[in-house]
Each structure stands twice: as structure tokens, then as C-alpha cells.
GROMACS .gro file of C-alpha atoms in nm:
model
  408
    1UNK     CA    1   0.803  -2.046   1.335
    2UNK     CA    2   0.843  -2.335   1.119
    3UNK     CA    3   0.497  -2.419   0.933
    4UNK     CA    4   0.343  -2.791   0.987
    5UNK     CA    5   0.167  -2.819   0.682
    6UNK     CA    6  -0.009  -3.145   0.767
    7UNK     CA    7  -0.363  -3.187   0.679
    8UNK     CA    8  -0.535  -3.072   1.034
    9UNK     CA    9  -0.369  -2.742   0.961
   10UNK     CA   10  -0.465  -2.646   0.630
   11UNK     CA   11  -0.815  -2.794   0.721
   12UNK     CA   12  -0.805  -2.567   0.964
   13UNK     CA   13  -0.662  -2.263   0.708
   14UNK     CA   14  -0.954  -2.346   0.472
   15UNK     CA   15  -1.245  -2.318   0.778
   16UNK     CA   16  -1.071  -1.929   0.838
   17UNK     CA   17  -1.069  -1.819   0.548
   18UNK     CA   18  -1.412  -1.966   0.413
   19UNK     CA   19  -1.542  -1.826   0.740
   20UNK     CA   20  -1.387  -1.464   0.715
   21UNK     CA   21  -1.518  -1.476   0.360
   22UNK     CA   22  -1.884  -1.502   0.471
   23UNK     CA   23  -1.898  -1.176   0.613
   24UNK     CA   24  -1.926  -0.974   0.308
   25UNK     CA   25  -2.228  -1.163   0.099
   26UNK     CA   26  -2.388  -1.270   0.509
   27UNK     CA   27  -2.436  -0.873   0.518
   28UNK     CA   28  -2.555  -0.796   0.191
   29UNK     CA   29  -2.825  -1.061   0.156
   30UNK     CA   30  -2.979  -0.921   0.499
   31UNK     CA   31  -3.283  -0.648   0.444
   32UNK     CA   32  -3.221  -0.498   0.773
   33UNK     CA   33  -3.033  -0.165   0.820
   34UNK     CA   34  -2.676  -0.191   0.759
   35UNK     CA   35  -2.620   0.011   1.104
   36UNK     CA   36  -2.866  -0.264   1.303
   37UNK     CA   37  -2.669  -0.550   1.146
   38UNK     CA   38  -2.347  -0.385   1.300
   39UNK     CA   39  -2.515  -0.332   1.622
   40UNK     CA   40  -2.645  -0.700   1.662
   41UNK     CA   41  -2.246  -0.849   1.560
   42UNK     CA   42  -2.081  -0.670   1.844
   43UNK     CA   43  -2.340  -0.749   2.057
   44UNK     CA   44  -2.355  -1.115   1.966
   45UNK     CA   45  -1.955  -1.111   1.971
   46UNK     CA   46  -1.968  -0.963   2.311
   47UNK     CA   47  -2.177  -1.266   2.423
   48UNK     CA   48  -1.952  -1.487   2.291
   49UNK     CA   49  -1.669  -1.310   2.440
   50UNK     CA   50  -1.766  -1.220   2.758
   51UNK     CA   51  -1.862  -1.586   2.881
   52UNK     CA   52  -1.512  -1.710   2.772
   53UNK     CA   53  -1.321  -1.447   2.921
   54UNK     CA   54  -1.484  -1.499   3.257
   55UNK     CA   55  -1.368  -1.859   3.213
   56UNK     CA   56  -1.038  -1.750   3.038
   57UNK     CA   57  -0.927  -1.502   3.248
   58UNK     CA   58  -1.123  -1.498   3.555
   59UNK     CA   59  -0.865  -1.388   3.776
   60UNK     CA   60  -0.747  -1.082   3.513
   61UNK     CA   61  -1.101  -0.996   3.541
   62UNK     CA   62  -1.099  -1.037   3.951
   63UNK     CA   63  -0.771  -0.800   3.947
   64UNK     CA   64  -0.899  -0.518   3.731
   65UNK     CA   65  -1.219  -0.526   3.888
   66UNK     CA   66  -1.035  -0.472   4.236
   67UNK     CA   67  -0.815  -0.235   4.081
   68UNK     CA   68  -0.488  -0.407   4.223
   69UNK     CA   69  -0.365  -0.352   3.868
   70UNK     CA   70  -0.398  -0.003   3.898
   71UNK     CA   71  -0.605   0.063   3.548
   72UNK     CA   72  -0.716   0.387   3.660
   73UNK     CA   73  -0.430   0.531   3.830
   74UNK     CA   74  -0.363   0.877   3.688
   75UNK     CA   75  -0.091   0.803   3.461
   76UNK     CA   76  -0.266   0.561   3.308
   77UNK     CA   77  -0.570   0.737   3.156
   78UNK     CA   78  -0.435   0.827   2.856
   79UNK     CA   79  -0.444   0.454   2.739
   80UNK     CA   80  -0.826   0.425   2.843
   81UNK     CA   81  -0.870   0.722   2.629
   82UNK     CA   82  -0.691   0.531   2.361
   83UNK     CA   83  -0.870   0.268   2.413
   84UNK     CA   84  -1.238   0.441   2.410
   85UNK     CA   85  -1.104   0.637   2.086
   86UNK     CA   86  -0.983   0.253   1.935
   87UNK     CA   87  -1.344   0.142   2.012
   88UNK     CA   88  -1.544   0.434   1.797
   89UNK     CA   89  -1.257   0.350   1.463
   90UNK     CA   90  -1.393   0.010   1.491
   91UNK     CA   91  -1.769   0.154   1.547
   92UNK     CA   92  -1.703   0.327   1.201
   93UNK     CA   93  -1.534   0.075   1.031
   94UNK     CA   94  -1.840  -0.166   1.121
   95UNK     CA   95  -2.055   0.117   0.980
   96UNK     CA   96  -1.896   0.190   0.711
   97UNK     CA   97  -1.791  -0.170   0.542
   98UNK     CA   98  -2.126  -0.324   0.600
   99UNK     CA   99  -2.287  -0.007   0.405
  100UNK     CA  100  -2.107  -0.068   0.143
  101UNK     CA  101  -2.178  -0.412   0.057
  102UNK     CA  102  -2.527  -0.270  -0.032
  103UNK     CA  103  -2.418   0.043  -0.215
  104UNK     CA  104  -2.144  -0.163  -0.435
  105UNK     CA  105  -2.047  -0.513  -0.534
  106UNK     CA  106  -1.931  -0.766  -0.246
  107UNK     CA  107  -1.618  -0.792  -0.442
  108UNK     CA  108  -1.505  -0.406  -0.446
  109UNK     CA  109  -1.603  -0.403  -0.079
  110UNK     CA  110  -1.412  -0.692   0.007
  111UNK     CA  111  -1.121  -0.601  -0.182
  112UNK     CA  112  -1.097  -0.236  -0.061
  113UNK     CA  113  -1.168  -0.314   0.307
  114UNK     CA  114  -0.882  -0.560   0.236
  115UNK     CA  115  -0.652  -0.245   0.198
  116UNK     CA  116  -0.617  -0.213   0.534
  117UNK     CA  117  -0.216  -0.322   0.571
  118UNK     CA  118  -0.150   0.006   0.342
  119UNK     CA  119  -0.361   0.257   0.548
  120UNK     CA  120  -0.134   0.117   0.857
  121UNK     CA  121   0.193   0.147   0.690
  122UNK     CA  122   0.087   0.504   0.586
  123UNK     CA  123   0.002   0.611   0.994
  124UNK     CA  124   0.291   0.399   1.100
  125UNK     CA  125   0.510   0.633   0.820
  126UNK     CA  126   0.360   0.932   0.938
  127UNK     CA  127   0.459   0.842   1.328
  128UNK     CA  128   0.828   0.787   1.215
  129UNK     CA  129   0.840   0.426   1.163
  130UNK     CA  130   1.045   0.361   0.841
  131UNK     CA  131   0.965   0.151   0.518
  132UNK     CA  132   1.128  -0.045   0.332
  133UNK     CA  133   1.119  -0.007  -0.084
  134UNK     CA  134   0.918  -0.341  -0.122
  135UNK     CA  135   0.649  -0.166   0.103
  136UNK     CA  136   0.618   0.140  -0.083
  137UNK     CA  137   0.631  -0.076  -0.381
  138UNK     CA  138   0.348  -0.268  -0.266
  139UNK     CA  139   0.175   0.044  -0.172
  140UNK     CA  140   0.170   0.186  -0.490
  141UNK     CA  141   0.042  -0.160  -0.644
  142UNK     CA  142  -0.249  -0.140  -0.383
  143UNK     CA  143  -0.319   0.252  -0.509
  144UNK     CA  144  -0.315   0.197  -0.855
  145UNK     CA  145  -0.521  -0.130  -0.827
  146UNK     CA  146  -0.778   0.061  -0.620
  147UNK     CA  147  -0.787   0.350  -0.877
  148UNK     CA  148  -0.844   0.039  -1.191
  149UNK     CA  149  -1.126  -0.122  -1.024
  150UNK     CA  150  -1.312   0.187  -0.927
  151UNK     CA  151  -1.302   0.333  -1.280
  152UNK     CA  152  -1.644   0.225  -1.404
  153UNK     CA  153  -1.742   0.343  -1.080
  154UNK     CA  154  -1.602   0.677  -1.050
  155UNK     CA  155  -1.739   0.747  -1.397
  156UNK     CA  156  -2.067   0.603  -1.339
  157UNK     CA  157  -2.137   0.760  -0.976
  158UNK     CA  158  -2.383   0.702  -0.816
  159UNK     CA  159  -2.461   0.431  -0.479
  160UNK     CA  160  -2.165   0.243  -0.611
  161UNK     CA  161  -1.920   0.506  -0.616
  162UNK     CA  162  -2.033   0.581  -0.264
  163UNK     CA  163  -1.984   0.215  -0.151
  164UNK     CA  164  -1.659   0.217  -0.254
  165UNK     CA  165  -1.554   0.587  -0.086
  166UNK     CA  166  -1.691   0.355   0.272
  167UNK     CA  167  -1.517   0.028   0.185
  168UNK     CA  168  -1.178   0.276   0.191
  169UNK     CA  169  -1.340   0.469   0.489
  170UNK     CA  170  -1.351   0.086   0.620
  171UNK     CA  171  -1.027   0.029   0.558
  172UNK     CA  172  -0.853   0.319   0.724
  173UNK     CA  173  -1.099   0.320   1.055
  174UNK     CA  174  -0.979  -0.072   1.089
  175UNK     CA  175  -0.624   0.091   1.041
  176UNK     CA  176  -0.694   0.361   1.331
  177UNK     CA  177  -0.854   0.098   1.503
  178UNK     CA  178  -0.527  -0.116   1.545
  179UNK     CA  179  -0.258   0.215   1.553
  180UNK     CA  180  -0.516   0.365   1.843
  181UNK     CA  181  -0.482  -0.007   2.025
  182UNK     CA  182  -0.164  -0.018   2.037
  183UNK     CA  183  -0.091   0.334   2.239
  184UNK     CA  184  -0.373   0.154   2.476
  185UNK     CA  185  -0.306  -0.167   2.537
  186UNK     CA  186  -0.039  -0.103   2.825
  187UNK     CA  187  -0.186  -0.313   3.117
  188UNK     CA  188  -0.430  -0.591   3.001
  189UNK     CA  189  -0.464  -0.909   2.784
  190UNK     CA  190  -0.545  -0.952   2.441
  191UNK     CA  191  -0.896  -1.102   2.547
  192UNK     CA  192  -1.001  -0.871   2.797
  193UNK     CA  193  -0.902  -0.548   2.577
  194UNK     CA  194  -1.114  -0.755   2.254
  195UNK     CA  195  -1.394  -0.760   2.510
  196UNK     CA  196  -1.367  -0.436   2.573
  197UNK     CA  197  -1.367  -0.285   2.274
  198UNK     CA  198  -1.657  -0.498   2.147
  199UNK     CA  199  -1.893  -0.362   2.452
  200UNK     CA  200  -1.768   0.005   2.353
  201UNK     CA  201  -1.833  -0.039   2.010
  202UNK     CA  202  -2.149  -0.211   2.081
  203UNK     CA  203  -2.309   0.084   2.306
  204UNK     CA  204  -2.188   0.373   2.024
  205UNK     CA  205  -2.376   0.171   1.723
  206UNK     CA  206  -2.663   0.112   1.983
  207UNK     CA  207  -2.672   0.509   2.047
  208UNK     CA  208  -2.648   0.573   1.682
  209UNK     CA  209  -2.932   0.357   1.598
  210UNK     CA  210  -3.152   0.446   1.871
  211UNK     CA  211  -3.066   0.809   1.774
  212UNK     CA  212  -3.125   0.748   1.408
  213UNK     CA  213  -3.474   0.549   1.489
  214UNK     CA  214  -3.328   0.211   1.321
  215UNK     CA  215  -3.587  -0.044   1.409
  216UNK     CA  216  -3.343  -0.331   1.617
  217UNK     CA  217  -3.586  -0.621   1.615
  218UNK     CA  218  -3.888  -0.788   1.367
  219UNK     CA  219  -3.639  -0.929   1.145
  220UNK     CA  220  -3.782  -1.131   0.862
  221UNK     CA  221  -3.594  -1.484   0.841
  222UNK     CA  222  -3.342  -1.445   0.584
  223UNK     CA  223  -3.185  -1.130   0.825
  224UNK     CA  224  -3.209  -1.342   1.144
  225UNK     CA  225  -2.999  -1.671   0.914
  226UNK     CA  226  -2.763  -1.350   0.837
  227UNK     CA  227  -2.723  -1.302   1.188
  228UNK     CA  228  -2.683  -1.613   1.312
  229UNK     CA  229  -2.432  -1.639   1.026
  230UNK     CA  230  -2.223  -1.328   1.139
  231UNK     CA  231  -2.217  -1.559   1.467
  232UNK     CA  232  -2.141  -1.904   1.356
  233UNK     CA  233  -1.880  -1.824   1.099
  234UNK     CA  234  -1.660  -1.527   1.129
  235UNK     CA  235  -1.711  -1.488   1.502
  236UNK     CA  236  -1.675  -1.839   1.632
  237UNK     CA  237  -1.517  -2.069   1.362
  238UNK     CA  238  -1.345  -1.826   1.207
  239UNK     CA  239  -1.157  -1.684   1.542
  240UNK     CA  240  -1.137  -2.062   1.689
  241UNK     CA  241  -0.956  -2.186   1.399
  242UNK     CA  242  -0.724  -1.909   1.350
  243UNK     CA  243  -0.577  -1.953   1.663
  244UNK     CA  244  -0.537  -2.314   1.609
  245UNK     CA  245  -0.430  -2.209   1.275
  246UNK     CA  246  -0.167  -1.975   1.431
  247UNK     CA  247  -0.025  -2.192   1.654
  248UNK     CA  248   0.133  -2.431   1.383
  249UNK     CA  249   0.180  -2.164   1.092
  250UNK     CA  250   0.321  -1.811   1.082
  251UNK     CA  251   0.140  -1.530   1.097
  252UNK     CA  252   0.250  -1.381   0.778
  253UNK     CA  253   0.170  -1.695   0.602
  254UNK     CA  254  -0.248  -1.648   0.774
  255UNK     CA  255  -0.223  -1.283   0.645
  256UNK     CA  256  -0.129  -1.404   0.286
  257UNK     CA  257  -0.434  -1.618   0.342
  258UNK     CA  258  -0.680  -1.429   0.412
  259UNK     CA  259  -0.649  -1.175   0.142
  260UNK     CA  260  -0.785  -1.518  -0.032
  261UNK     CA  261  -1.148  -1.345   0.119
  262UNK     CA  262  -1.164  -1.141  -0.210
  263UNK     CA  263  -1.202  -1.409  -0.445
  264UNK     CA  264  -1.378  -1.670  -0.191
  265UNK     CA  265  -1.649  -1.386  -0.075
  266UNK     CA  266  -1.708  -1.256  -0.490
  267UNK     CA  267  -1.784  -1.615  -0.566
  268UNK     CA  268  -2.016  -1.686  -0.295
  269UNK     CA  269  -2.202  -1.327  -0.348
  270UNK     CA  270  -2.212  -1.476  -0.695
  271UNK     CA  271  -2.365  -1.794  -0.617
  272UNK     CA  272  -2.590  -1.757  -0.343
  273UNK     CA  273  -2.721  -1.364  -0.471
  274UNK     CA  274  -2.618  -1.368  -0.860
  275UNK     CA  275  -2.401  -1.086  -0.829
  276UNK     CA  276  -2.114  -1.119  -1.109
  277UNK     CA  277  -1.739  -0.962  -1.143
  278UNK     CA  278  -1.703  -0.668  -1.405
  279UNK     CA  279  -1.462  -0.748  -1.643
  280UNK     CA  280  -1.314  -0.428  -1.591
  281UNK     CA  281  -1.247  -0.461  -1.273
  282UNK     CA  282  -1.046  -0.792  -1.265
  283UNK     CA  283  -0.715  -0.645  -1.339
  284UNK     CA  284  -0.779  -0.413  -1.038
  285UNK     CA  285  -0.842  -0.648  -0.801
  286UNK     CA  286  -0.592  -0.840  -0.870
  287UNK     CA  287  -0.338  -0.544  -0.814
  288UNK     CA  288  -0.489  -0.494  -0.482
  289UNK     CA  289  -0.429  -0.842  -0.376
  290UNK     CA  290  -0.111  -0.849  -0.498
  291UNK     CA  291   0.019  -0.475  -0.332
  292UNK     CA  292  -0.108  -0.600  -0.031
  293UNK     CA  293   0.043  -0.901  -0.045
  294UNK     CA  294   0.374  -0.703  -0.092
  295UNK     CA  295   0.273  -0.456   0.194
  296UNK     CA  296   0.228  -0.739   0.420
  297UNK     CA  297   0.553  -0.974   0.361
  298UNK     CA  298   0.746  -0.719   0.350
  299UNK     CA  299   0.704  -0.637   0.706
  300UNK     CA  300   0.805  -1.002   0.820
  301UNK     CA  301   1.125  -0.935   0.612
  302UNK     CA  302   1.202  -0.640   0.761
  303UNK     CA  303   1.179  -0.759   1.121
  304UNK     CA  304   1.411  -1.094   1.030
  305UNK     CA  305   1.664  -0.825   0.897
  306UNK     CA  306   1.637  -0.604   1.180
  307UNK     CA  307   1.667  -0.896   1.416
  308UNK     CA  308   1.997  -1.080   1.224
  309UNK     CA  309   2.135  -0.717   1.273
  310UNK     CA  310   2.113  -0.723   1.609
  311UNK     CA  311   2.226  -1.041   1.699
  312UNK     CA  312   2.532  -1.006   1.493
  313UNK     CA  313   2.643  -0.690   1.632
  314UNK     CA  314   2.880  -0.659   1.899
  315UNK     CA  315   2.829  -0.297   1.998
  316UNK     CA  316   2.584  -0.192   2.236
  317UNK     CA  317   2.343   0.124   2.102
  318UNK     CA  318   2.210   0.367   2.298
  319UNK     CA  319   1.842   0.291   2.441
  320UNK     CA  320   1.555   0.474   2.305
  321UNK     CA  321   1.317   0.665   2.450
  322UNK     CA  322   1.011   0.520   2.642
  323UNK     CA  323   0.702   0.579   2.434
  324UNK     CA  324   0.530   0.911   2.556
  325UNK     CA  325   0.227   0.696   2.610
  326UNK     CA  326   0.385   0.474   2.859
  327UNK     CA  327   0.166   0.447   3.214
  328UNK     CA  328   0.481   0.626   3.344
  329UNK     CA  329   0.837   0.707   3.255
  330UNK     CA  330   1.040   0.407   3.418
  331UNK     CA  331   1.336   0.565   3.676
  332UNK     CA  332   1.634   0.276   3.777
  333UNK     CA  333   1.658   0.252   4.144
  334UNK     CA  334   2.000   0.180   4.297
  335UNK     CA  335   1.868  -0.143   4.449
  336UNK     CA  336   2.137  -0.431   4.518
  337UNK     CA  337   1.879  -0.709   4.644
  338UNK     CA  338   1.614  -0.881   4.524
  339UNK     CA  339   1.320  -0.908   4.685
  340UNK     CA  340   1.078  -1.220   4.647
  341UNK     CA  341   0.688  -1.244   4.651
  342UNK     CA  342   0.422  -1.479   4.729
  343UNK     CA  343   0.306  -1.460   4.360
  344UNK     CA  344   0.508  -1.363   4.052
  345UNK     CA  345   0.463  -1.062   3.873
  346UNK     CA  346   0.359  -1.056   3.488
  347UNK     CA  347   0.628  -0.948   3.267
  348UNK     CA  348   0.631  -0.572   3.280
  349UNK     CA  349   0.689  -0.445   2.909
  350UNK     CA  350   0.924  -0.158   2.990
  351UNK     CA  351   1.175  -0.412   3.062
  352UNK     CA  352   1.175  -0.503   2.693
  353UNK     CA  353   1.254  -0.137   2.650
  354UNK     CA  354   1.578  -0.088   2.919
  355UNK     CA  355   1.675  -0.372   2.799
  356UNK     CA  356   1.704  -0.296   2.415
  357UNK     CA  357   2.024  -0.299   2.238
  358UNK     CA  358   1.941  -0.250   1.857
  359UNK     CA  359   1.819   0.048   1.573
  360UNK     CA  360   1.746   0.337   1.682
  361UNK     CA  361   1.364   0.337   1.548
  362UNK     CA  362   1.139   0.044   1.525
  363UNK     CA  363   1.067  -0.111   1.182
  364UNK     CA  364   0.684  -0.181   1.039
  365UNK     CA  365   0.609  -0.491   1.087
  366UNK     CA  366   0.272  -0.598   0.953
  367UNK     CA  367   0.149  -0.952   1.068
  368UNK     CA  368  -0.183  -1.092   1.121
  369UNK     CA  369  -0.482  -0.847   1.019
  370UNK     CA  370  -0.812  -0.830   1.225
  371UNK     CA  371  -1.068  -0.918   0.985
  372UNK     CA  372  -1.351  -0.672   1.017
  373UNK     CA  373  -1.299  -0.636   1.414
  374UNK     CA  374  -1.393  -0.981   1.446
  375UNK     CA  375  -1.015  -1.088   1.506
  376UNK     CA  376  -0.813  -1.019   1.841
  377UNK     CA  377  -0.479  -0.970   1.712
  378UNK     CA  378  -0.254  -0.686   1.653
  379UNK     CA  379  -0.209  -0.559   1.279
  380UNK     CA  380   0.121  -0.358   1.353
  381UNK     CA  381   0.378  -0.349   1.648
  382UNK     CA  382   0.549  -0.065   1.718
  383UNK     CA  383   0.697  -0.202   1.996
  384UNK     CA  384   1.086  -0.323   2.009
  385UNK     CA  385   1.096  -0.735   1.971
  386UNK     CA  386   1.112  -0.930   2.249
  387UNK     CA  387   1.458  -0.992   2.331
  388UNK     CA  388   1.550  -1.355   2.405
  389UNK     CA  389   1.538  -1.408   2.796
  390UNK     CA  390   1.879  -1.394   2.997
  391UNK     CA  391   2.024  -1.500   3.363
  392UNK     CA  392   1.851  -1.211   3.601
  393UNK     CA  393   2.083  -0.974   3.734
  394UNK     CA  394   2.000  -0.836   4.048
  395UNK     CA  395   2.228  -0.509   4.016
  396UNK     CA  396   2.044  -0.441   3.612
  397UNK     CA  397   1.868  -0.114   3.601
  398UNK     CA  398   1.576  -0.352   3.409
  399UNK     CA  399   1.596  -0.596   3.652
  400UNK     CA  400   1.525  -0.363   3.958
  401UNK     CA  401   1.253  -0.184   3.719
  402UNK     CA  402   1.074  -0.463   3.720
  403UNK     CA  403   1.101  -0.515   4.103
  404UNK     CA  404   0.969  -0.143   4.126
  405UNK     CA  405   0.663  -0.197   3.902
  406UNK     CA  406   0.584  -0.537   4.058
  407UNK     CA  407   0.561  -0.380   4.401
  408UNK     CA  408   0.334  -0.114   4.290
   0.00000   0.00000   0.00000
């Protein structure tokens, strides 16, 4: 996608990431429990949430509520487990990152949290999906930029050392979160699944607190402006304008972006609460931004390589397997008509799969990152590209797949 760089659009890149930048120095001004602040932004971004995907997706919601999209069938469990499992990595990251902006400095926490794109190359290397040098590179930058900036701390010990150990504990539940929603996301919408996983999420830090005896109301009025924050700025304008943002810029391009939430988030914590920069710690920040960086282009190039690839070859590979986590394994049927309905089906994604004619193995491909939760995009697809659409042939194996799976 070609970016319009006009002035609407970068307005509307400076509102996201001023926005996503709030989220750090919002939490650590608060005097309320780090645990109850979590609580109350799920539960506030459910209410935002909820209403608009009643008026969104009112007849997704009709469907599943029916069960005429079969969410439950047996096969199909193992992605609500995913999905439940999804929900308590972003009930820890939640935890963890807004603990640690008031163990350490909003600037460590912002920048660690920010290492999310490595912790999701590493699981997406450990399922099988191959790097490329420039993301190991960029991996290593991230590493030994984590390393500089938390050697005062790491020497000094003490609350801030712990912040930073659950800015990285952050960091890698936001990575499980996204890996662990993308073996569950099988049958419904980005927007229902976000609202999902914010009610989940919601109920597990609401059974922690009430567990833990965390007082949830009698807020004095700097934690309730904190709140209302949390609501106003990352929740509504920061999610409204990144999909306007999105939808006239790439998504690498917003990822690049938001890493800007560092800098932006260190000098607001600096002049709203006084809280400087170490010296010290500069040079290591700035190797985190930039590894990332690295990490996170480097997964756009990959995919334009991949694709070129494909489209210039002539042979045909073999298809890959169907992800063990599919609903169900797809079987052809030896159909040789096509059969019409009332209402067409949605786009089944196993077609994408029967259909595939390319590497043998998926590359990373890191695009837009959910920022603290609050975002409802994917970090990392695993899943084959979208090949470009084609005249339907009724005698296709994909093409009588889908007429299987739209009659069930």
C-alpha cells in the first residue's frame, strides 16, 4: 500500500502515537494498585467495545449466539482454549507492565515493553518459522540494548531492577498473547475476538484482585483523571485513529511509529512527574529502538521477497500441511456442480491453504504491534498470504472445500 502522506494522515499518525504514549506516565502518576488500574482498563475497554460491536457486528454476534457458526462444535475447542489461554498472557502482561512503571522509570518500562517484536520472532523461531539475517541482527541490537540500559539497574537492585525483570515479563506475555491468538482465531472477526479477550482478561484481574483484597473503588482524583485517561487516549483516540491511520499508510510504516512511544512517554513522565533519563541509559535505549526497528522491517521485506518469488515462478510446489490447529482437516469431495445459496458464505480460510502454490514454510512477518492490549491487530501471521482471487472453478478441490464448509 502506497502511503498518502497528506496532512489528515500524519495528523492522524501524531494523535496515535501521542495517545499510545500516555499509557506509561497515565499509570504511574495513579496511587491506586497497579493490579486495580489493570482491572478498571479492560473493563472500561470492554464498555467501549462491547457497545460498538453490537452495532458493528450485530449479526456476527446474532450467529454465534445461535451457534449457526458452529463455535463449539467439537473440533473446534481447541481454539477456545487458545483463546481463554491468549486472554490470561494479556491478563499478565497488563499486570506486569503497569507494575513496573512504579518499580522503574517510565522510560525503561516503555522501552522494554516495546521489545515485544523480538519475543515474537523468538516463539515464531522456535515453531519453525525462519528468519532472515537482518532479524537476528536486529535481535541482537534489541539484547544488547536491553542489557546497556539495565546496567545501573542490575548493579543497583533493588524495585528498579524488579520493574525492569516485569517490563520484559510484559513484553513476552504481549508476545504469547498474539502467538496464542493466532492458533485461536479460526472462526470469528477481529472485533468480536478483541471483545472477547478484553471480558476474559477483565474477569481474571477482577478474581486476582478480589482474591488479593485490592480495594476497586474510593479513588482519590488524580487516579480517577488516570482512568479516564487510560479511556480517552489509548483506548478511544488512540485505536480510532490508527485505523484511520492504517487505511492510508502501511502497517510497517505505524509499527516504525509507534516505537516513537519511548521517547514521547520519557518526556511526558518528565514533564508532568519530574522523572529524568539516566545518562547511562541513553545509548541503551536507543539500541532498543533501533533492533526493533530492524526486527520489525525486516519482516515486511521478507514477505515482499517471498511474494516476488512466487509470482515469478512457474512451477507449482507441493501444498503444505493444514495447521494441526485447524477446526478440522479439510477432505476434497469429488463434486462436479455448484450449488448456490440464499446468502453467501464468508471466505473460509482453508481455501487460502489448498490453494497455495509457494515455500514450503511460512516466513515471519511482523506488522502492526498491539500496544499494551489496547490494539486489535495481529503482531505476527503465520498464515500463508492471501493469494490474489481467480475465476471459480467448479471441478477445484478448494473450490468444492469451500462448498463443503459453507453447507455445514
Amino acid at each position: 500500500m502506497k502511503s498518502k502522506l497528506d496532512p489528515l494522515s500524519m495528523a492522524a499518525m501524531a494523535v496515535t502515537v501521542v495517545s499510545v504514549s500516555a499509557t506509561a506516565p497515565l499509570t504511574a502518576a495513579a496511587s491506586a494498585s497497579p493490579l486495580a488500574m489493570a482491572f478498571w482498563r479492560n473493563c472500561l475497554g470492554f464498555a467501549v467495545l462491547g457497545p460498538l460491536l453490537l452495532v458493528l457486528r450485530r449479526r456476527e454476534v446474532v450467529r454465534v449466539a445461535r451457534g449457526e457458526r458452529g463455535i463449539l462444535r467439537r473440533e473446534q475447542w481447541r481454539p477456545l482454549v487458545f483463546g481463554f489461554l491468549a486472554a490470561t498472557a494479556l491478563a499478565l502482561h497488563f499486570a506486569a507492565f503497569m507494575t513496573s512503571t512504579r518499580l522503574t522509570s517510565v522510560a525503561m518500562s516503555t522501552a522494554l515493553v516495546a521489545t515485544q517484536p523480538v519475543w515474537q520472532a523468538l516463539i515464531a523461531a522456535g515453531q519453525g518459522v525462519r528468519a532472515s539475517r537482518r532479524t537476528w541482527a536486529g535481535l541482537a541490537l534489541a539484547v544488547v540494548g536491553a542489557a546497556a540500559a539495565g546496567g545501573l539497574d542490575i548493579k543497583s537492585g533493588g524495585t528498579a531492577l524488579l520493574g525492569d525483570l516485569l517490563a520484559l515479563v510484559g513484553a513476552v506475555a504481549q508476545a504469547g498473547y498474539t502467538a496464542l491468538s493466532e492458533r485461536s482465531r479460526a472462526d470469528v472477526s477481529t472485533p468480536l475476538y478483541s471483545t472477547f479477550t478484553s471480558l476474559v482478561c477483565g474477569l481474571e484481574l477482577l478474581a486476582v484482585c478480589l482474591l488479593a483484597h485490592i480495594p476497586l473503588t474510593g479513588f482519590d482524583r488524580s487516579t480517577q483523571l488516570s482512568l479516564l485517561g487510560l479511556l480517552v487516549l489509548p483506548q478511544i483516540l488512540g485505536l480510532g485513529s490508527l485505523n484511520f491511520a492504517l487505511g492510508r499508510t502501511s502497517a510497517t510504516t505505524m509499527s516504525v511509529l509507534l516505537l516513537l512511544e519511548t521517547p514521547v512517554a520519557a518526556l511526558a513522565a518528565w514533564w508532568f512527574m519530574g522523572q529524568g533519563i539516566k545518562p547511562a541509559t541513553m545509548p541503551g535505549l536507543l539500541l532498543i529502538i533501533v533492533g526493533v526497528t530492524v526486527v520489525v522491517t525486516s519482516g515486511s521485506t521478507a514477505q515482499a521477497t517471498a511474494e516476488q518469488g512466487r509470482h515469478s515462478s512457474t512451477g507449482t510446489a507441493e501444498m503444505p500441511p493444514y495447521p494441526s490447529y485447524a477446526p478440522y482437516t479439510p477432505q476434497p469431495l469429488p463434486m462436479r456442480r455448484r450449488l448456490t445459496f440464499p446468502e453467501p458464505a464468508g471466505r473460509d480460510p482453508r481455501v487460502d491453504w489448498a490453494r497455495h502454490t509457494g515455500d514450503d514454510s511460512p516466513t515471519v512477518t511482523l506488522a502492526l504491534p498491539t500496544y499494551h492490549g489496547a490494539g486489535a491487530f495481529d503482531t505476527l501471521f503465520l498464515r500463508v498470504p492471501r493469494m490474489e482471487e481467480e475465476e471459480p472453478n467448479p471441478d477445484s478441490p478448494a473450490e468444492a472445500l469451500a462448498d463443503r464448509s459453507a453447507r455445514r
